[in-house]
Amino acid sequence: KAGVTQTPRYLIKTRGQQVTLSCSPISGHRSVSWYQQTPGQGLQFLFEYFSETQRNKGNFPGRFSGRQFSNSRSEMNVSTLELGDSALYLCASSGEVPYEQYFGPGTRLTVT
Amino acid sequence: AQSVTQPDIHITVSEGASLELRCNYSYGATPYLFWYVQSPGQGLQLLLKYFSGDTLVQGIKGFEAEFKRSQSSFNLRKPSVHWSDAAEYFCAVEARRGGNEKLTFGTGTRLTIIP
């Protein structure tokens, strides 16, 4: 099976812009979670989607949003970008084996 | 709320030496525990997991971890490290409430291997 894929891998945006990141889970996986990784805050949970519904949400402002499509692919959107949003955004999917999350390579977002 | 502590920010070991990375967790119920490894510029790879049962779990790449409820620990071990083990290692606890999945990670331990 192909692993979790994320596009794009690298992105440079300017403050105030918005950005959309994409994640394709492992085939058959219905749960997709997003995490933000920064040197200062480490790995932090953003949100989780299952069957197109947001099941869980971390402590991030409303500028961070996401959605999941019927094929389980997921997107996350960050509006009004701030310098502090520069991070590696990781997507993870899980399927029949509960609690076991498989991560993609991440999207490196730089905000200037 | 659950939390994970990895007390060692950076560890250096010689190639061929044994390794132990420490992890302590705080969680009100039976925890689901994980170790992940991250190479530079890469995503996270699952090394091993503990759900229940045998407290000594085997993972990939020759790693193992032992769950000790009395010490709230889940330390990762490897008897003989290889240069390719140089990476960052993250311990994580799963908070499963009503079917929601959410991993809480420790701050990570960076492992350096010297020849």
PDB file of C-alpha atoms in Angstrom, chain A residues 16-19 62-65 77-82 85:
ATOM      1  CA  GLY A  16      -1.840  37.817   5.758  1.00  0.00           C
ATOM      2  CA  GLN A  17      -2.234  35.286   2.967  1.00  0.00           C
ATOM      3  CA  GLN A  18      -4.048  32.011   3.296  1.00  0.00           C
ATOM      4  CA  VAL A  19      -2.838  28.514   2.490  1.00  0.00           C
ATOM      5  CA  GLY A  62     -10.223  29.539  14.272  1.00  0.00           C
ATOM      6  CA  ARG A  63      -7.832  30.567  11.493  1.00  0.00           C
ATOM      7  CA  PHE A  64      -6.956  26.882  11.317  1.00  0.00           C
ATOM      8  CA  SER A  65      -9.645  24.797   9.694  1.00  0.00           C
ATOM      9  CA  ASN A  77      -6.555  25.711   5.611  1.00  0.00           C
ATOM     10  CA  VAL A  78      -4.839  28.498   7.464  1.00  0.00           C
ATOM     11  CA  SER A  79      -6.165  31.989   6.882  1.00  0.00           C
ATOM     12  CA  THR A  80      -4.510  35.321   7.645  1.00  0.00           C
ATOM     13  CA  LEU A  81      -1.093  33.748   8.038  1.00  0.00           C
ATOM     14  CA  GLU A  82       1.195  34.907  10.815  1.00  0.00           C
ATOM     15  CA  ASP A  85       2.495  29.692  11.628  1.00  0.00           C
TER      16      ASP A  85
END
